[in-house]
Amino acid sequence: MVTVIPDVKVKVNELIIQWLSQDKVFEQLSDDLACILNGKIPDVVPTKQINNRSLSPPHHKHPASPRSSPRVPGSPNRSSAVRTKSNRTPSPAHEIKKSSPAISNKLKKPQEIIPQFYFPMGKPSSPPQKLDDTQLMKIKGLFEECKDGLIAKKDFGSVTKAAGLPLYWKCPLFEACSSTDICSYNQFLQVYEYLESHCHDESAKFIRVLTKGTRSHLVWEDFNNLIQDVIDTHPGMSFLDDAPEFHARYIETVTGRIMYTVNRSWSSKINMTELRDSNFLKILASLEDEPDINQVSDYFSYEHFYVIYCKFWEIDTDHDLIVNLEDVMRHADGTVNPRALERLFQGTVTHNKTDTLTYFDFIRFLLAEEDKTHPTAIEYWFRIMDLDGDGYISLYELEYFYQAQLEKMRLLGVEECSVLDCICQALDLVCPKEKTKITLTDIKKCKQPSLFFNIFLNIQKFLDHELKDPFSNKEGEVPLTDWEKFAAREYEDLIADEELNKQYEYEDDFEDEDEEIPLGGSVAMSAVETYGK
């Protein structure tokens, strides 16, 4: 005969479900849960009686429990005493109260309020500062000095400084206050009060001013009027007053450098975090104290603009401000790996896959090519070498780019280095976490990222490094970035070439000897005339 043994787990679940299905049990549990959520202890004395209904199915007998078993004579009947005290099923809160006073105390403790830790508009001062009445009276006096209390755009610098803002915020601040050529005190006060009450650091104020409160990020068009104001009013740019043809290209170059350096997310939108993490606002404020624009090497240097502009003009043979692969291959006498240049036109470092590059795209290319230690340049060339886009540079990809380098070595008559030796040298240089593939983090941790990239992307720079005197750097010299060294060297060469051209061009025209010509001279002027801008 087969004995049927019931599944204990199934039976227990059945009993629990039957108990919970009772209406009064469910109501009592709901009340207890509400008490616990409110930080109170449920009352163990029942206010609602629960039917003492058997949990077992009808007509089913169970073995006697230990409480119903025979007891020693003389012992009190404890079980009957408990039953007369309450007919209610003990709740979990009752058990908590009896067994764990510490948990009960926690339930009574009020919830802790977590202080705010994220301040997208900057952390406000505590206590909040009110507007300085003395400062406002001073600003109001500046407006009252003008006719009808209206101040012109060209005179708004004094108001900007009185408001405690950097001088070269004056143009975007004026445009945020007024849409005409004049501004009233009330118009200024409305914007200024909003800045002081809602924007609690420079980055938040700057974005609010440039976008007129329409966006929480900056795009490249937002910088146009600001940079134009630098051209018009900075003493170091006065030589361009008679050469408006240069203005558009200078604005585009400065904007390109800003987006390249500040926009670390590659989104073409500078958010507040990126602006806070950059040095742009500090450099913009320094323009007020530096009369020589070329001493501000970050972003605004005219010499750096002239180098970038002339390098583009040299390869743009048809002068339509667009270059193709054949044009870019002529850059730097063809020393850049052609397989890397092909990747430029596949959408790896531009927003769209295209057969041409604009002047804006070329700015990023030149900055990344000449200073491969810059964080953006490391990401730029990593994207180029990551052929399959899996986030790694594999041994196959290293070999793919080095094969093109071998062909250039043969053309130059240089002793070749085998692929295996080259890859081993690169792996020893980077020390990747995984021996067969290199990540972006591995290269950023490397002390010589430019050497790693030049091994596979620029044979001439790799050979120059191999022949470089390790003791060539003099002690005490101000350290310059690779870009600053390149720009200084190229600018000197370009000016020397211009001086030679001037001698031939003006040797028969003595009347023009004293004529002032903007930095860059005839080559850049002829380029602008050709472009028609």
Coordinates of C-alpha atoms in Angstrom, one line a residue:
M1 CA 0.0 0.0 0.0
V2 CA 1.4 3.4 -1.0
T3 CA 1.5 6.0 1.7
V4 CA 0.5 9.5 0.6
I5 CA 2.7 12.1 2.3
P6 CA 1.4 15.7 1.9
D7 CA 3.7 18.5 0.8
V8 CA 4.2 20.6 4.0
K9 CA 5.0 23.8 2.1
V10 CA 1.9 23.6 -0.1
K11 CA -0.2 22.9 3.0
V12 CA 1.2 25.9 4.9
N13 CA 0.7 28.2 2.0
E14 CA -2.9 27.0 1.8
L15 CA -3.5 27.8 5.5
I16 CA -1.9 31.2 5.3
I17 CA -4.0 32.2 2.2
Q18 CA -7.2 31.0 4.0
W19 CA -6.3 33.1 7.1
L20 CA -5.6 36.2 5.0
S21 CA -8.9 35.8 3.1
Q22 CA -10.8 36.6 6.3
D23 CA -12.2 40.2 6.1
K24 CA -11.5 41.2 9.6
V25 CA -7.9 39.9 9.5
F26 CA -7.2 42.0 6.3
E27 CA -8.7 45.1 7.9
Q28 CA -6.6 44.7 11.1
L29 CA -3.4 44.2 9.0
S30 CA -4.1 47.3 7.0
D31 CA -4.6 49.3 10.2
D32 CA -1.3 48.0 11.6
L33 CA 0.6 48.8 8.4
A34 CA -0.8 52.3 8.4
C35 CA 0.4 52.8 12.1
I36 CA 3.9 51.5 11.2
L37 CA 4.2 53.9 8.2
N38 CA 3.2 56.8 10.5
G39 CA 6.0 55.9 12.9
K40 CA 3.5 54.5 15.6
I41 CA 3.3 51.1 17.3
P42 CA 0.0 49.2 16.6
D43 CA -2.1 48.7 19.6
V44 CA -1.9 45.0 20.7
V45 CA -5.3 45.2 22.4
P46 CA -7.8 44.5 19.6
T47 CA -10.5 47.0 19.0
K48 CA -12.1 44.7 16.4
Q49 CA -12.8 41.1 17.2
I50 CA -11.7 38.6 14.7
N51 CA -13.7 35.4 14.3
N52 CA -12.0 32.5 15.9
R53 CA -12.5 30.4 12.9
S54 CA -10.5 27.3 12.4
L55 CA -7.8 27.5 9.8
S56 CA -8.0 23.9 8.8
P57 CA -10.3 22.6 6.2
P58 CA -13.7 21.2 7.5
H59 CA -13.9 17.5 8.6
H60 CA -10.1 17.2 8.9
K61 CA -8.4 16.1 12.0
H62 CA -4.8 17.1 13.0
P63 CA -2.5 15.6 15.5
A64 CA -2.8 17.1 19.0
S65 CA -0.5 20.1 19.5
P66 CA 2.0 20.3 22.4
R67 CA -0.3 22.7 24.3
S68 CA -3.2 20.2 24.3
S69 CA -1.0 17.3 25.5
P70 CA -1.3 16.0 29.1
R71 CA 0.5 18.3 31.7
V72 CA 2.1 17.6 35.0
P73 CA -0.4 17.7 37.8
G74 CA -0.6 21.0 39.6
S75 CA 0.6 23.1 36.6
P76 CA -1.6 26.1 35.6
N77 CA -3.5 25.9 32.4
R78 CA -1.6 28.7 30.6
S79 CA -3.1 28.1 27.3
S80 CA -6.6 28.9 28.5
A81 CA -5.5 32.0 30.2
V82 CA -4.0 33.3 26.9
R83 CA -7.2 32.6 25.0
T84 CA -9.3 34.5 27.4
K85 CA -7.1 37.5 27.1
S86 CA -7.5 38.0 23.4
N87 CA -9.1 36.3 20.4
R88 CA -6.9 38.3 18.0
T89 CA -4.1 36.7 15.9
P90 CA -0.8 38.3 17.1
S91 CA 0.5 40.8 14.5
P92 CA 4.1 41.2 13.4
A93 CA 4.3 44.5 15.2
H94 CA 3.3 42.8 18.4
E95 CA 6.3 40.4 18.0
I96 CA 8.5 43.4 17.3
K97 CA 7.4 45.1 20.5
K98 CA 8.0 42.1 22.6
S99 CA 11.3 40.9 21.1
S100 CA 13.1 44.0 19.9
P101 CA 12.7 47.3 21.7
A102 CA 15.6 48.8 19.6
I103 CA 13.5 48.3 16.4
S104 CA 10.5 49.9 18.1
N105 CA 12.6 53.0 19.0
K106 CA 13.6 53.3 15.4
L107 CA 10.0 53.3 14.3
K108 CA 9.3 56.2 16.8
K109 CA 12.3 58.2 15.5
P110 CA 11.3 60.8 12.8
Q111 CA 12.6 60.4 9.3
E112 CA 15.9 62.1 8.6
I113 CA 15.8 64.8 6.0
I114 CA 18.6 64.5 3.4
P115 CA 20.0 68.0 2.7
Q116 CA 20.1 69.1 -1.0
F117 CA 23.4 68.2 -2.6
Y118 CA 22.8 69.0 -6.3
F119 CA 22.8 72.7 -7.3
P120 CA 22.5 73.0 -11.1
M121 CA 22.5 76.8 -10.9
G122 CA 25.4 76.9 -8.4
K123 CA 25.2 76.6 -4.6
P124 CA 23.5 79.6 -3.0
S125 CA 25.1 81.4 -0.2
S126 CA 23.8 80.8 3.3
P127 CA 22.1 83.0 4.5
P128 CA 21.0 84.4 1.1
Q129 CA 22.6 87.7 0.3
K130 CA 20.4 90.7 -0.6
L131 CA 21.2 93.1 -3.3
D132 CA 23.7 95.8 -2.3
D133 CA 21.8 99.1 -2.2
T134 CA 25.1 101.1 -2.5
Q135 CA 26.0 99.1 -5.6
L136 CA 22.5 99.7 -7.1
M137 CA 22.7 103.4 -6.4
K138 CA 26.0 103.6 -8.2
I139 CA 24.6 101.7 -11.2
K140 CA 21.5 103.9 -11.2
G141 CA 23.8 107.0 -11.2
L142 CA 25.5 105.8 -14.4
F143 CA 22.2 105.6 -16.1
E144 CA 21.1 109.1 -14.8
E145 CA 24.3 110.6 -16.3
C146 CA 23.1 109.6 -19.8
K147 CA 20.5 111.5 -21.7
D148 CA 16.9 110.5 -20.7
G149 CA 18.4 107.8 -18.4
L150 CA 19.2 105.6 -21.4
I151 CA 22.7 104.2 -21.8
A152 CA 24.1 103.1 -25.2
K153 CA 25.6 99.8 -26.0
K154 CA 29.1 101.2 -26.5
D155 CA 29.0 102.7 -22.9
F156 CA 27.7 99.6 -21.2
G157 CA 31.1 98.5 -20.0
S158 CA 30.9 100.8 -17.0
V159 CA 27.6 99.3 -16.0
T160 CA 29.0 95.7 -16.3
K161 CA 32.0 96.5 -14.1
A162 CA 29.8 98.3 -11.5
A163 CA 27.6 95.1 -11.4
G164 CA 30.7 93.1 -10.5
L165 CA 30.9 91.2 -13.8
P166 CA 33.9 90.8 -16.1
L167 CA 34.3 93.6 -18.7
Y168 CA 33.8 91.5 -21.8
W169 CA 30.4 90.3 -20.6
K170 CA 29.2 93.8 -21.6
C171 CA 27.9 93.0 -25.1
P172 CA 25.9 89.8 -24.2
L173 CA 24.6 91.5 -21.0
F174 CA 23.4 94.5 -22.9
E175 CA 21.6 92.3 -25.4
A176 CA 20.0 90.3 -22.6
C177 CA 18.6 93.5 -21.2
S178 CA 17.5 95.3 -24.3
S179 CA 16.7 94.4 -27.9
T180 CA 17.4 98.0 -29.1
D181 CA 20.5 100.2 -29.2
I182 CA 19.7 101.7 -25.8
C183 CA 18.9 100.3 -22.3
S184 CA 17.1 101.7 -19.3
Y185 CA 17.9 101.2 -15.6
N186 CA 14.6 99.2 -15.1
Q187 CA 15.5 96.8 -18.0
F188 CA 18.9 96.2 -16.5
L189 CA 17.6 95.8 -13.0
Q190 CA 15.1 93.1 -14.1
V191 CA 17.9 91.0 -15.5
Y192 CA 20.4 91.7 -12.7
E193 CA 17.9 90.8 -10.0
Y194 CA 17.2 87.5 -11.7
L195 CA 21.0 86.7 -12.0
E196 CA 21.5 87.4 -8.3
S197 CA 18.5 85.5 -7.0
H198 CA 18.6 82.4 -9.4
C199 CA 22.2 82.1 -10.7
H200 CA 24.7 81.4 -7.9
D201 CA 28.0 81.1 -9.7
E202 CA 29.7 82.6 -12.8
S203 CA 28.9 79.7 -15.1
A204 CA 25.1 79.8 -14.4
K205 CA 25.1 83.6 -14.9
F206 CA 27.1 83.4 -18.1
I207 CA 24.8 80.9 -19.7
R208 CA 21.8 82.8 -18.6
V209 CA 23.2 86.0 -20.2
L210 CA 24.3 84.5 -23.5
T211 CA 21.2 82.5 -24.1
K212 CA 18.8 85.2 -22.6
G213 CA 17.4 82.5 -20.4
T214 CA 16.2 80.3 -23.3
R215 CA 18.5 77.3 -22.8
S216 CA 20.7 75.7 -20.1
H217 CA 23.5 75.1 -22.6
L218 CA 25.6 77.1 -25.1
V219 CA 25.9 76.4 -28.8
W220 CA 28.6 77.9 -31.1
E221 CA 26.4 80.7 -32.4
D222 CA 26.1 82.1 -28.9
F223 CA 29.7 83.3 -28.9
N224 CA 29.5 85.3 -32.1
N225 CA 28.6 88.7 -30.7
L226 CA 30.9 88.3 -27.7
I227 CA 33.9 87.6 -29.9
Q228 CA 33.0 90.4 -32.3
D229 CA 32.9 92.8 -29.3
V230 CA 36.5 91.6 -28.4
I231 CA 37.6 92.4 -32.0
D232 CA 35.9 95.9 -31.8
T233 CA 37.1 97.0 -28.4
H234 CA 40.2 95.1 -27.2
P235 CA 43.3 97.3 -27.7
G236 CA 45.3 94.3 -29.0
M237 CA 42.9 93.9 -31.9
S238 CA 42.8 97.5 -33.1
F239 CA 44.9 96.7 -36.2
L240 CA 41.9 94.8 -37.6
D241 CA 39.7 97.9 -37.7
D242 CA 40.6 98.4 -41.4
A243 CA 40.4 94.6 -42.2
P244 CA 36.8 93.5 -41.5
E245 CA 37.4 90.6 -43.9
F246 CA 39.3 88.8 -41.1
H247 CA 36.5 89.1 -38.6
A248 CA 34.3 86.2 -39.6
R249 CA 37.3 83.8 -39.8
Y250 CA 38.7 84.9 -36.5
I251 CA 35.3 84.4 -34.8
E252 CA 34.9 81.0 -36.3
T253 CA 38.5 80.0 -35.2
V254 CA 38.0 81.2 -31.6
T255 CA 34.6 79.5 -31.4
G256 CA 36.1 76.3 -32.8
R257 CA 38.9 76.3 -30.1
I258 CA 36.3 76.9 -27.4
M259 CA 34.1 74.0 -28.5
Y260 CA 37.2 71.8 -28.9
T261 CA 38.5 72.5 -25.4
V262 CA 35.4 73.0 -23.3
N263 CA 32.8 70.7 -24.9
R264 CA 34.2 67.4 -23.5
S265 CA 31.0 65.5 -24.3
W266 CA 31.3 66.0 -28.1
S267 CA 27.7 67.1 -28.2
S268 CA 28.3 70.6 -29.7
K269 CA 26.4 71.9 -26.6
I270 CA 28.4 73.3 -23.7
N271 CA 26.5 72.6 -20.4
M272 CA 27.2 74.3 -17.0
T273 CA 29.3 71.4 -15.7
E274 CA 31.6 71.6 -18.7
L275 CA 31.9 75.4 -18.4
R276 CA 32.7 75.1 -14.7
D277 CA 35.4 72.5 -15.3
S278 CA 37.1 74.6 -18.0
N279 CA 39.3 77.7 -17.8
F280 CA 37.3 79.7 -20.4
L281 CA 35.6 82.2 -18.0
K282 CA 39.0 82.8 -16.3
I283 CA 40.6 83.5 -19.7
L284 CA 37.8 85.7 -20.8
A285 CA 38.2 87.8 -17.6
S286 CA 41.9 88.1 -18.2
L287 CA 41.4 89.9 -21.5
E288 CA 40.6 93.1 -19.5
D289 CA 44.1 93.2 -18.0
E290 CA 46.2 92.0 -20.9
P291 CA 46.6 94.6 -23.7
D292 CA 48.5 92.1 -26.0
I293 CA 46.0 89.6 -27.3
N294 CA 48.8 87.3 -28.4
Q295 CA 49.8 86.8 -24.7
V296 CA 46.4 85.1 -24.2
S297 CA 47.4 81.8 -25.8
D298 CA 44.2 80.0 -24.9
Y299 CA 41.3 80.7 -27.4
F300 CA 41.9 84.3 -28.4
S301 CA 45.5 84.6 -29.7
Y302 CA 45.6 86.2 -33.1
E303 CA 48.9 84.5 -33.9
H304 CA 47.3 81.1 -33.3
F305 CA 44.4 82.1 -35.5
Y306 CA 46.7 83.2 -38.3
V307 CA 48.6 79.9 -38.2
I308 CA 45.3 77.8 -38.4
Y309 CA 43.9 80.0 -41.1
C310 CA 47.0 79.9 -43.3
K311 CA 47.3 76.1 -42.9
F312 CA 43.8 75.7 -44.2
W313 CA 44.3 78.1 -47.0
E314 CA 47.4 76.2 -48.2
I315 CA 45.4 72.9 -48.8
D316 CA 42.2 74.5 -49.9
T317 CA 43.3 75.0 -53.5
D318 CA 39.9 76.1 -54.9
H319 CA 39.3 78.4 -51.9
D320 CA 35.7 77.4 -51.3
L321 CA 36.2 76.8 -47.5
I322 CA 35.7 73.1 -48.0
V323 CA 38.5 70.4 -48.4
N324 CA 38.3 66.8 -49.5
L325 CA 40.5 63.8 -48.8
E326 CA 43.0 64.7 -51.5
D327 CA 43.4 68.2 -50.1
V328 CA 43.9 67.0 -46.5
M329 CA 46.6 64.5 -47.7
R330 CA 48.7 67.4 -48.7
H331 CA 48.8 68.7 -45.1
A332 CA 52.3 68.6 -43.5
D333 CA 53.8 67.4 -46.7
G334 CA 51.8 64.1 -46.5
T335 CA 53.3 62.8 -43.3
V336 CA 50.0 62.0 -41.7
N337 CA 48.9 58.3 -42.2
P338 CA 46.5 58.2 -45.2
R339 CA 44.5 55.4 -43.6
A340 CA 43.9 57.7 -40.6
L341 CA 42.8 60.6 -42.9
E342 CA 40.3 58.3 -44.6
R343 CA 38.7 57.8 -41.3
L344 CA 38.1 61.5 -40.9
F345 CA 35.5 61.3 -43.7
Q346 CA 33.6 58.4 -42.2
G347 CA 31.9 60.3 -39.4
T348 CA 34.1 59.0 -36.6
V349 CA 35.1 62.5 -35.4
T350 CA 32.5 64.6 -37.2
H351 CA 28.7 64.6 -36.7
N352 CA 27.9 63.4 -40.2
K353 CA 29.6 61.1 -42.7
T354 CA 30.7 63.3 -45.6
D355 CA 33.1 63.5 -48.4
T356 CA 34.4 67.0 -47.3
L357 CA 35.5 68.8 -44.2
T358 CA 34.6 72.4 -43.4
Y359 CA 37.0 75.0 -41.9
F360 CA 35.4 74.3 -38.5
D361 CA 36.2 70.6 -38.9
F362 CA 39.8 71.4 -40.0
I363 CA 40.3 73.5 -36.8
R364 CA 39.6 70.4 -34.7
F365 CA 41.9 68.2 -36.9
L366 CA 44.8 70.6 -36.7
L367 CA 44.6 71.1 -32.9
A368 CA 44.4 67.3 -32.4
E369 CA 47.2 66.6 -34.8
E370 CA 49.7 69.1 -33.3
D371 CA 49.0 68.3 -29.6
K372 CA 48.1 64.7 -29.0
T373 CA 48.5 65.1 -25.3
H374 CA 45.3 67.1 -25.0
P375 CA 42.3 65.1 -23.6
T376 CA 40.2 65.9 -26.6
A377 CA 43.0 64.9 -29.0
I378 CA 43.4 61.5 -27.2
E379 CA 39.7 60.9 -27.7
Y380 CA 39.9 62.2 -31.3
W381 CA 42.6 59.8 -32.4
F382 CA 41.3 56.9 -30.3
R383 CA 38.1 57.1 -32.3
I384 CA 40.1 57.1 -35.5
M385 CA 42.0 54.0 -34.6
D386 CA 39.0 52.1 -33.2
L387 CA 37.9 50.7 -36.6
D388 CA 35.0 48.6 -35.4
G389 CA 33.9 51.0 -32.7
D390 CA 34.0 48.4 -29.9
G391 CA 35.8 50.7 -27.4
Y392 CA 39.2 48.9 -27.9
I393 CA 42.2 49.2 -30.2
S394 CA 43.1 45.7 -31.0
L395 CA 46.3 44.2 -32.3
Y396 CA 44.8 43.9 -35.7
E397 CA 43.9 47.6 -35.8
L398 CA 47.5 48.5 -34.7
E399 CA 48.8 46.4 -37.5
Y400 CA 46.4 48.0 -40.0
F401 CA 47.7 51.5 -39.4
Y402 CA 51.3 50.5 -39.1
Q403 CA 51.3 48.9 -42.5
A404 CA 50.8 52.3 -44.0
Q405 CA 53.7 53.7 -41.9
L406 CA 56.0 51.0 -43.3
E407 CA 55.2 52.2 -46.9
K408 CA 56.2 55.7 -45.9
M409 CA 59.5 54.4 -44.3
R410 CA 60.4 52.8 -47.6
L411 CA 59.7 56.0 -49.5
L412 CA 61.9 58.0 -47.0
G413 CA 64.6 55.4 -47.1
V414 CA 64.4 54.8 -43.3
E415 CA 65.3 51.6 -41.7
E416 CA 62.1 49.7 -41.2
C417 CA 60.9 48.3 -37.8
S418 CA 58.9 45.1 -38.0
V419 CA 55.3 45.1 -37.1
L420 CA 55.9 42.8 -34.1
D421 CA 58.6 45.0 -32.7
C422 CA 56.5 48.1 -33.1
I423 CA 53.4 46.6 -31.5
C424 CA 55.5 45.3 -28.6
Q425 CA 57.0 48.8 -28.1
A426 CA 53.5 50.4 -28.1
L427 CA 52.2 47.9 -25.6
D428 CA 55.2 48.5 -23.3
L429 CA 54.6 52.2 -23.6
V430 CA 50.9 52.1 -22.7
C431 CA 50.9 49.0 -20.4
P432 CA 47.2 48.1 -21.1
K433 CA 45.2 46.3 -18.5
E434 CA 44.5 43.6 -21.1
K435 CA 47.5 42.6 -23.1
T436 CA 45.7 42.1 -26.4
K437 CA 43.7 45.3 -26.6
I438 CA 44.0 49.0 -25.5
T439 CA 41.3 51.1 -24.0
L440 CA 40.9 54.8 -23.9
T441 CA 41.6 54.8 -20.2
D442 CA 44.9 53.0 -20.8
I443 CA 46.0 55.8 -23.2
K444 CA 44.9 58.6 -20.9
K445 CA 47.0 57.0 -18.1
C446 CA 50.0 56.7 -20.4
K447 CA 52.7 59.4 -19.8
Q448 CA 53.4 59.7 -23.6
P449 CA 50.2 59.5 -25.5
S450 CA 51.6 61.6 -28.4
L451 CA 54.4 59.1 -28.9
F452 CA 52.0 56.2 -29.0
F453 CA 49.8 57.8 -31.6
N454 CA 52.7 59.1 -33.7
I455 CA 54.0 55.5 -34.0
F456 CA 50.9 54.7 -36.0
L457 CA 49.7 58.0 -37.4
N458 CA 52.6 60.4 -38.2
I459 CA 55.9 58.8 -39.2
Q460 CA 57.8 62.1 -39.3
K461 CA 56.9 63.1 -35.8
F462 CA 57.8 59.6 -34.6
L463 CA 61.3 59.8 -36.3
D464 CA 61.8 63.3 -34.8
H465 CA 61.1 61.9 -31.4
E466 CA 63.6 59.1 -31.9
L467 CA 66.3 61.6 -32.9
K468 CA 65.5 64.1 -30.2
D469 CA 68.1 65.1 -27.6
P470 CA 66.6 64.0 -24.2
F471 CA 68.5 67.0 -22.6
S472 CA 67.3 69.6 -25.1
N473 CA 64.8 71.1 -22.6
K474 CA 66.5 74.0 -20.7
E475 CA 65.9 74.4 -17.0
G476 CA 63.9 77.4 -15.9
E477 CA 62.0 77.7 -19.2
V478 CA 58.2 78.2 -19.0
P479 CA 56.7 74.9 -20.1
L480 CA 54.7 75.2 -23.3
T481 CA 52.2 72.7 -24.8
D482 CA 52.9 71.0 -28.0
W483 CA 50.3 73.2 -29.7
E484 CA 52.0 76.4 -28.4
K485 CA 55.4 75.3 -29.6
F486 CA 54.0 74.4 -33.0
A487 CA 52.1 77.7 -33.4
A488 CA 55.1 79.8 -32.3
R489 CA 57.4 78.0 -34.8
E490 CA 54.9 78.2 -37.7
Y491 CA 54.1 81.9 -37.1
E492 CA 57.7 82.8 -37.2
D493 CA 58.2 81.0 -40.5
L494 CA 55.0 82.6 -42.0
I495 CA 56.1 86.1 -41.0
A496 CA 59.6 85.5 -42.4
D497 CA 58.0 84.4 -45.7
E498 CA 55.7 87.5 -45.7
E499 CA 58.7 89.8 -45.2
L500 CA 60.4 88.4 -48.2
N501 CA 57.2 88.8 -50.2
K502 CA 56.9 92.4 -49.1
Q503 CA 60.3 93.3 -50.4
Y504 CA 59.4 92.1 -53.9
E505 CA 55.9 93.5 -53.7
Y506 CA 56.8 97.0 -52.5
E507 CA 60.3 97.6 -53.8
D508 CA 59.0 99.9 -56.6
D509 CA 56.2 101.5 -54.5
F510 CA 57.8 103.7 -51.8
E511 CA 54.6 105.4 -50.9
D512 CA 53.2 102.2 -49.4
E513 CA 56.3 101.5 -47.2
D514 CA 54.7 103.1 -44.2
E515 CA 51.3 101.6 -44.7
E516 CA 50.2 99.5 -41.7
I517 CA 49.3 95.9 -42.6
P518 CA 47.6 93.5 -40.2
L519 CA 49.6 90.6 -38.8
G520 CA 49.8 88.0 -41.5
G521 CA 50.3 90.5 -44.3
S522 CA 49.7 89.7 -47.9
V523 CA 49.1 86.0 -47.9
A524 CA 46.2 86.2 -45.4
M525 CA 44.8 89.3 -47.1
S526 CA 44.9 87.6 -50.5
A527 CA 43.2 84.5 -49.0
V528 CA 40.4 86.6 -47.6
E529 CA 39.9 88.4 -50.9
T530 CA 39.8 85.1 -52.7
Y531 CA 37.1 83.8 -50.3
G532 CA 35.2 87.0 -50.7
K533 CA 34.6 87.4 -47.0

